[in-house]
Amino acid sequence: MATEQTTLEGDTLEEPDPKVLTVVSCGSSKQTLEDGETVPARELYNSSVHTCKDRYGRHSHGYYIASAKFGLVHHDEELPYYDQTLSKMSDEAVREWADDVADDLQRIVDRDGYDAVVIIAGEDYVNPLEAHFESIDADILTPWQTCDDVGGVGEGMSWCNDENNWPENVYHPAQIEEIVSVAVPEWIPDPVADADDGDVDFDALLEEMGVPRSTYTLPTTPDGDDREWLDRLAVLQDAVHGEYDVDWNEVVR
């Protein structure tokens, strides 16, 4: 699915929807396995909570599980039974776990070109990772901590089951939930990075960057209202990521 938008010249363009990676926490409830037996990671955990998180992950563009024992694992990676949670680990071990998970997450984001990462987990998993959010080159969302409708596990399960939140159905990560750490590309000129929304003449800036007026649009919501500051930065990001014809000498300063 791609989003149709209208340029300032009245032409219709298709903008690619964001590529979203979902990371869910592991669960303490697991199916019993024989010694040496393994199953795909997403099948190891058998609680009703994991079933909802798994459903959300499978409607994302990529899906990994943050395991207390094995770190960040692809949902199809074969795992044995284990009995370990972050709550049973020392503070130092949790910090090392978070360092390793964040490093793997950045590598996956870079390798596969994800625009956003949705982390569906409790605070015991999210809090250790929070210090690494700004170093990951993607928008980070933690909906179970930021959504007003999620006041407990039950509401979190309902949130995961709501098709409107599934990454495959959105045209911008902010449709999923609040973006707690925004990926600000290094290429953004200082006047943009340091300014408030109302202080930037985006038309003039895009022209200065070499983007033809006939090939860009400032995003609007379906009812025509302007979106947030983040969306306008997203236009600039698209412009220098090859979506539009841009003179890099005008962009990199």
mmCIF file of C-alpha atoms in Angstrom:
data_model
loop_
_atom_site.group_PDB
_atom_site.id
_atom_site.type_symbol
_atom_site.label_atom_id
_atom_site.label_comp_id
_atom_site.label_asym_id
_atom_site.label_seq_id
_atom_site.Cartn_x
_atom_site.Cartn_y
_atom_site.Cartn_z
ATOM 1 C CA MET A 1 0.000 0.000 0.000
ATOM 2 C CA ALA A 2 1.267 3.489 -0.834
ATOM 3 C CA THR A 3 -0.152 6.899 -0.088
ATOM 4 C CA GLU A 4 -1.316 9.174 -2.878
ATOM 5 C CA GLN A 5 -0.484 12.844 -2.345
ATOM 6 C CA THR A 6 -1.027 15.926 -4.489
ATOM 7 C CA THR A 7 1.891 18.162 -5.410
ATOM 8 C CA LEU A 8 1.770 21.927 -5.379
ATOM 9 C CA GLU A 9 1.338 21.751 -9.156
ATOM 10 C CA GLY A 10 -1.694 19.456 -8.864
ATOM 11 C CA ASP A 11 0.057 16.242 -9.916
ATOM 12 C CA THR A 12 -0.625 13.003 -8.039
ATOM 13 C CA LEU A 13 2.319 11.122 -6.561
ATOM 14 C CA GLU A 14 2.570 7.847 -4.715
ATOM 15 C CA GLU A 15 4.677 8.047 -1.582
ATOM 16 C CA PRO A 16 6.008 4.802 -0.106
ATOM 17 C CA ASP A 17 4.530 3.882 3.258
ATOM 18 C CA PRO A 18 6.977 3.601 6.168
ATOM 19 C CA LYS A 19 8.809 0.331 6.658
ATOM 20 C CA VAL A 20 8.172 -0.615 10.284
ATOM 21 C CA LEU A 21 10.042 -3.125 12.432
ATOM 22 C CA THR A 22 8.224 -4.519 15.478
ATOM 23 C CA VAL A 23 10.090 -5.801 18.527
ATOM 24 C CA VAL A 24 8.110 -7.609 21.235
ATOM 25 C CA SER A 25 9.326 -8.797 24.607
ATOM 26 C CA CYS A 26 9.560 -12.481 25.380
ATOM 27 C CA GLY A 27 7.225 -14.116 27.894
ATOM 28 C CA SER A 28 7.672 -16.274 30.960
ATOM 29 C CA SER A 29 4.933 -18.705 29.880
ATOM 30 C CA LYS A 30 6.413 -21.148 27.377
ATOM 31 C CA GLN A 31 5.546 -24.509 25.937
ATOM 32 C CA THR A 32 7.454 -27.447 27.436
ATOM 33 C CA LEU A 33 10.123 -28.896 25.160
ATOM 34 C CA GLU A 34 12.312 -31.957 25.385
ATOM 35 C CA ASP A 35 16.069 -31.542 25.848
ATOM 36 C CA GLY A 36 17.542 -30.543 22.513
ATOM 37 C CA GLU A 37 14.147 -29.706 21.004
ATOM 38 C CA THR A 38 13.601 -26.258 19.473
ATOM 39 C CA VAL A 39 10.724 -24.337 17.917
ATOM 40 C CA PRO A 40 10.473 -21.000 16.077
ATOM 41 C CA ALA A 41 10.766 -18.200 18.628
ATOM 42 C CA ARG A 42 7.249 -16.863 18.035
ATOM 43 C CA GLU A 43 5.826 -20.331 18.837
ATOM 44 C CA LEU A 44 7.812 -20.839 22.063
ATOM 45 C CA TYR A 45 5.759 -18.371 24.116
ATOM 46 C CA ASN A 46 2.205 -19.515 24.695
ATOM 47 C CA SER A 47 0.427 -16.868 26.772
ATOM 48 C CA SER A 48 -2.618 -14.989 25.510
ATOM 49 C CA VAL A 49 -0.591 -11.772 25.818
ATOM 50 C CA HIS A 50 2.068 -13.110 23.463
ATOM 51 C CA THR A 51 -0.622 -14.237 21.005
ATOM 52 C CA CYS A 52 -1.742 -10.601 20.659
ATOM 53 C CA LYS A 53 1.816 -9.261 20.361
ATOM 54 C CA ASP A 54 2.581 -11.965 17.814
ATOM 55 C CA ARG A 55 -0.459 -11.000 15.744
ATOM 56 C CA TYR A 56 0.749 -7.387 15.661
ATOM 57 C CA GLY A 57 4.279 -8.439 14.763
ATOM 58 C CA ARG A 58 3.070 -10.550 11.846
ATOM 59 C CA HIS A 59 1.302 -7.480 10.407
ATOM 60 C CA SER A 60 4.564 -5.512 10.456
ATOM 61 C CA HIS A 61 7.265 -5.364 7.810
ATOM 62 C CA GLY A 62 9.737 -7.050 10.145
ATOM 63 C CA TYR A 63 9.309 -8.836 13.460
ATOM 64 C CA TYR A 64 11.843 -9.677 16.180
ATOM 65 C CA ILE A 65 11.621 -10.834 19.782
ATOM 66 C CA ALA A 66 13.704 -9.394 22.621
ATOM 67 C CA SER A 67 14.647 -12.477 24.618
ATOM 68 C CA ALA A 68 16.119 -12.101 28.097
ATOM 69 C CA LYS A 69 18.437 -15.034 27.397
ATOM 70 C CA PHE A 70 19.183 -14.830 23.668
ATOM 71 C CA GLY A 71 18.896 -11.091 22.973
ATOM 72 C CA LEU A 72 17.252 -9.884 19.774
ATOM 73 C CA VAL A 73 16.088 -12.865 17.712
ATOM 74 C CA HIS A 74 14.095 -13.125 14.500
ATOM 75 C CA HIS A 75 10.621 -14.511 15.101
ATOM 76 C CA ASP A 76 11.432 -17.609 13.032
ATOM 77 C CA GLU A 77 14.757 -18.347 14.746
ATOM 78 C CA GLU A 78 14.733 -21.744 16.448
ATOM 79 C CA LEU A 79 14.947 -21.531 20.255
ATOM 80 C CA PRO A 80 14.976 -24.125 23.053
ATOM 81 C CA TYR A 81 13.039 -23.806 26.278
ATOM 82 C CA TYR A 82 14.663 -21.473 28.798
ATOM 83 C CA ASP A 83 13.783 -19.889 32.115
ATOM 84 C CA GLN A 84 15.180 -16.376 32.322
ATOM 85 C CA THR A 85 13.704 -12.886 32.620
ATOM 86 C CA LEU A 86 15.300 -9.485 33.015
ATOM 87 C CA SER A 87 13.858 -9.253 36.529
ATOM 88 C CA LYS A 88 16.081 -12.161 37.557
ATOM 89 C CA MET A 89 19.236 -10.541 36.182
ATOM 90 C CA SER A 90 21.651 -8.127 37.865
ATOM 91 C CA ASP A 91 21.645 -4.441 36.903
ATOM 92 C CA GLU A 92 24.976 -4.902 35.141
ATOM 93 C CA ALA A 93 23.681 -7.902 33.187
ATOM 94 C CA VAL A 94 20.590 -5.938 32.129
ATOM 95 C CA ARG A 95 22.760 -3.048 30.913
ATOM 96 C CA GLU A 96 24.897 -5.468 28.888
ATOM 97 C CA TRP A 97 21.716 -7.044 27.490
ATOM 98 C CA ALA A 98 20.406 -3.617 26.452
ATOM 99 C CA ASP A 99 23.741 -2.707 24.828
ATOM 100 C CA ASP A 100 23.702 -5.911 22.775
ATOM 101 C CA VAL A 101 20.032 -5.574 21.767
ATOM 102 C CA ALA A 102 20.497 -1.925 20.734
ATOM 103 C CA ASP A 103 23.576 -2.804 18.658
ATOM 104 C CA ASP A 104 21.688 -5.584 16.891
ATOM 105 C CA LEU A 105 18.690 -3.327 16.383
ATOM 106 C CA GLN A 106 20.806 -0.622 14.741
ATOM 107 C CA ARG A 107 22.444 -3.214 12.492
ATOM 108 C CA ILE A 108 19.058 -4.552 11.376
ATOM 109 C CA VAL A 109 17.654 -1.044 10.802
ATOM 110 C CA ASP A 110 20.678 -0.143 8.669
ATOM 111 C CA ARG A 111 20.709 -3.420 6.766
ATOM 112 C CA ASP A 112 17.007 -3.592 5.955
ATOM 113 C CA GLY A 113 16.159 0.118 5.736
ATOM 114 C CA TYR A 114 13.490 0.396 8.415
ATOM 115 C CA ASP A 115 11.941 3.821 8.976
ATOM 116 C CA ALA A 116 10.478 3.087 12.413
ATOM 117 C CA VAL A 117 10.727 0.602 15.271
ATOM 118 C CA VAL A 118 7.702 -0.255 17.439
ATOM 119 C CA ILE A 119 8.657 -1.827 20.769
ATOM 120 C CA ILE A 120 5.785 -3.671 22.443
ATOM 121 C CA ALA A 121 6.915 -4.560 25.937
ATOM 122 C CA GLY A 122 6.603 -3.680 29.580
ATOM 123 C CA GLU A 123 8.765 -1.066 31.277
ATOM 124 C CA ASP A 124 11.221 -3.703 32.523
ATOM 125 C CA TYR A 125 12.233 -4.236 28.888
ATOM 126 C CA VAL A 126 11.699 -0.726 27.512
ATOM 127 C CA ASN A 127 13.498 1.241 30.243
ATOM 128 C CA PRO A 128 16.936 -0.402 29.771
ATOM 129 C CA LEU A 129 16.739 0.263 26.020
ATOM 130 C CA GLU A 130 15.600 3.870 26.325
ATOM 131 C CA ALA A 131 19.129 5.248 26.706
ATOM 132 C CA HIS A 132 19.934 3.876 23.223
ATOM 133 C CA PHE A 133 16.915 5.251 21.363
ATOM 134 C CA GLU A 134 18.591 8.387 20.013
ATOM 135 C CA SER A 135 21.490 6.341 18.604
ATOM 136 C CA ILE A 136 19.151 4.222 16.459
ATOM 137 C CA ASP A 137 18.541 5.736 13.021
ATOM 138 C CA ALA A 138 14.769 5.184 13.014
ATOM 139 C CA ASP A 139 11.716 6.630 14.680
ATOM 140 C CA ILE A 140 11.137 4.749 17.944
ATOM 141 C CA LEU A 141 7.642 4.123 19.332
ATOM 142 C CA THR A 142 6.743 2.496 22.661
ATOM 143 C CA PRO A 143 2.922 2.393 22.469
ATOM 144 C CA TRP A 144 2.319 0.446 25.668
ATOM 145 C CA GLN A 145 3.938 3.335 27.551
ATOM 146 C CA THR A 146 2.542 6.298 25.591
ATOM 147 C CA CYS A 147 -0.985 5.326 24.486
ATOM 148 C CA ASP A 148 -3.663 6.773 26.779
ATOM 149 C CA ASP A 149 -5.844 3.736 26.101
ATOM 150 C CA VAL A 150 -3.230 1.311 27.438
ATOM 151 C CA GLY A 151 -3.480 1.318 31.203
ATOM 152 C CA GLY A 152 -2.652 -2.347 31.683
ATOM 153 C CA VAL A 153 -1.989 -5.634 29.953
ATOM 154 C CA GLY A 154 -5.604 -6.100 28.885
ATOM 155 C CA GLU A 155 -5.715 -2.740 27.123
ATOM 156 C CA GLY A 156 -2.330 -3.517 25.584
ATOM 157 C CA MET A 157 -3.713 -6.717 24.117
ATOM 158 C CA SER A 158 -6.671 -4.816 22.669
ATOM 159 C CA TRP A 159 -4.311 -2.250 21.191
ATOM 160 C CA CYS A 160 -2.348 -4.998 19.439
ATOM 161 C CA ASN A 161 -5.555 -6.478 18.029
ATOM 162 C CA ASP A 162 -6.735 -3.161 16.555
ATOM 163 C CA GLU A 163 -6.091 -3.283 12.804
ATOM 164 C CA ASN A 164 -5.844 0.511 12.694
ATOM 165 C CA ASN A 165 -2.546 0.257 14.590
ATOM 166 C CA TRP A 166 -0.975 -2.376 12.352
ATOM 167 C CA PRO A 167 2.036 -1.021 10.418
ATOM 168 C CA GLU A 168 0.773 -2.465 7.156
ATOM 169 C CA ASN A 169 -2.238 -0.122 7.388
ATOM 170 C CA VAL A 170 -0.567 3.232 8.104
ATOM 171 C CA TYR A 171 0.984 5.935 5.952
ATOM 172 C CA HIS A 172 3.101 7.471 8.733
ATOM 173 C CA PRO A 173 4.523 6.064 12.002
ATOM 174 C CA ALA A 174 2.706 8.761 13.993
ATOM 175 C CA GLN A 175 -0.557 7.033 13.039
ATOM 176 C CA ILE A 176 0.539 4.111 15.198
ATOM 177 C CA GLU A 177 1.307 6.105 18.327
ATOM 178 C CA GLU A 178 3.535 8.832 19.716
ATOM 179 C CA ILE A 179 7.082 8.809 18.373
ATOM 180 C CA VAL A 180 9.243 8.970 21.481
ATOM 181 C CA SER A 181 12.565 9.324 19.681
ATOM 182 C CA VAL A 182 12.639 10.903 16.235
ATOM 183 C CA ALA A 183 15.304 9.959 13.731
ATOM 184 C CA VAL A 184 16.821 13.300 12.744
ATOM 185 C CA PRO A 185 19.027 12.702 9.691
ATOM 186 C CA GLU A 186 22.500 14.223 9.753
ATOM 187 C CA TRP A 187 21.845 15.939 6.425
ATOM 188 C CA ILE A 188 19.210 18.355 7.752
ATOM 189 C CA PRO A 189 20.648 21.879 7.426
ATOM 190 C CA ASP A 190 21.206 23.676 10.724
ATOM 191 C CA PRO A 191 18.439 26.256 10.091
ATOM 192 C CA VAL A 192 15.949 23.379 9.948
ATOM 193 C CA ALA A 193 17.315 21.297 12.799
ATOM 194 C CA ASP A 194 17.357 24.263 15.185
ATOM 195 C CA ALA A 195 14.133 25.998 14.203
ATOM 196 C CA ASP A 196 10.537 25.766 15.289
ATOM 197 C CA ASP A 197 7.957 24.747 12.689
ATOM 198 C CA GLY A 198 6.651 28.260 12.084
ATOM 199 C CA ASP A 199 10.131 29.689 11.534
ATOM 200 C CA VAL A 200 10.999 27.710 8.392
ATOM 201 C CA ASP A 201 9.961 28.554 4.840
ATOM 202 C CA PHE A 202 9.790 24.984 3.573
ATOM 203 C CA ASP A 203 9.018 25.963 0.002
ATOM 204 C CA ALA A 204 12.130 28.137 -0.165
ATOM 205 C CA LEU A 205 14.268 25.547 1.587
ATOM 206 C CA LEU A 206 13.259 22.725 -0.744
ATOM 207 C CA GLU A 207 13.901 24.945 -3.744
ATOM 208 C CA GLU A 208 17.306 25.846 -2.309
ATOM 209 C CA MET A 209 18.016 22.117 -1.948
ATOM 210 C CA GLY A 210 17.349 21.652 -5.634
ATOM 211 C CA VAL A 211 13.987 19.898 -5.349
ATOM 212 C CA PRO A 212 11.709 20.947 -8.248
ATOM 213 C CA ARG A 213 8.403 22.444 -7.068
ATOM 214 C CA SER A 214 6.509 20.045 -9.330
ATOM 215 C CA THR A 215 7.889 16.954 -7.557
ATOM 216 C CA TYR A 216 7.306 17.530 -3.873
ATOM 217 C CA THR A 217 4.425 18.039 -1.517
ATOM 218 C CA LEU A 218 4.076 19.098 2.069
ATOM 219 C CA PRO A 219 2.126 16.269 3.708
ATOM 220 C CA THR A 220 -1.479 16.737 4.705
ATOM 221 C CA THR A 221 -3.886 14.591 6.635
ATOM 222 C CA PRO A 222 -6.871 13.087 4.774
ATOM 223 C CA ASP A 223 -9.019 16.061 5.801
ATOM 224 C CA GLY A 224 -6.466 18.510 4.408
ATOM 225 C CA ASP A 225 -4.986 19.865 7.638
ATOM 226 C CA ASP A 226 -1.243 20.276 7.985
ATOM 227 C CA ARG A 227 0.508 17.485 9.845
ATOM 228 C CA GLU A 228 3.095 17.949 12.570
ATOM 229 C CA TRP A 229 6.675 19.234 12.336
ATOM 230 C CA LEU A 230 7.898 15.637 12.040
ATOM 231 C CA ASP A 231 5.957 15.097 8.830
ATOM 232 C CA ARG A 232 7.559 18.100 7.204
ATOM 233 C CA LEU A 233 10.989 16.802 8.125
ATOM 234 C CA ALA A 234 9.933 13.515 6.549
ATOM 235 C CA VAL A 235 9.463 15.322 3.230
ATOM 236 C CA LEU A 236 13.026 16.586 3.417
ATOM 237 C CA GLN A 237 14.223 13.109 4.340
ATOM 238 C CA ASP A 238 12.439 11.598 1.340
ATOM 239 C CA ALA A 239 13.928 14.282 -0.866
ATOM 240 C CA VAL A 240 17.509 13.342 -0.092
ATOM 241 C CA HIS A 241 16.940 9.602 0.086
ATOM 242 C CA GLY A 242 16.456 9.360 -3.660
ATOM 243 C CA GLU A 243 12.712 9.899 -3.911
ATOM 244 C CA TYR A 244 13.234 13.224 -5.660
ATOM 245 C CA ASP A 245 15.906 14.855 -7.812
ATOM 246 C CA VAL A 246 18.222 16.597 -5.351
ATOM 247 C CA ASP A 247 21.581 18.273 -5.735
ATOM 248 C CA TRP A 248 23.584 16.841 -2.833
ATOM 249 C CA ASN A 249 25.984 19.797 -2.947
ATOM 250 C CA GLU A 250 23.063 21.967 -1.907
ATOM 251 C CA VAL A 251 22.002 19.593 0.865
ATOM 252 C CA VAL A 252 25.226 18.669 2.654
ATOM 253 C CA ARG A 253 26.760 21.746 4.277
#
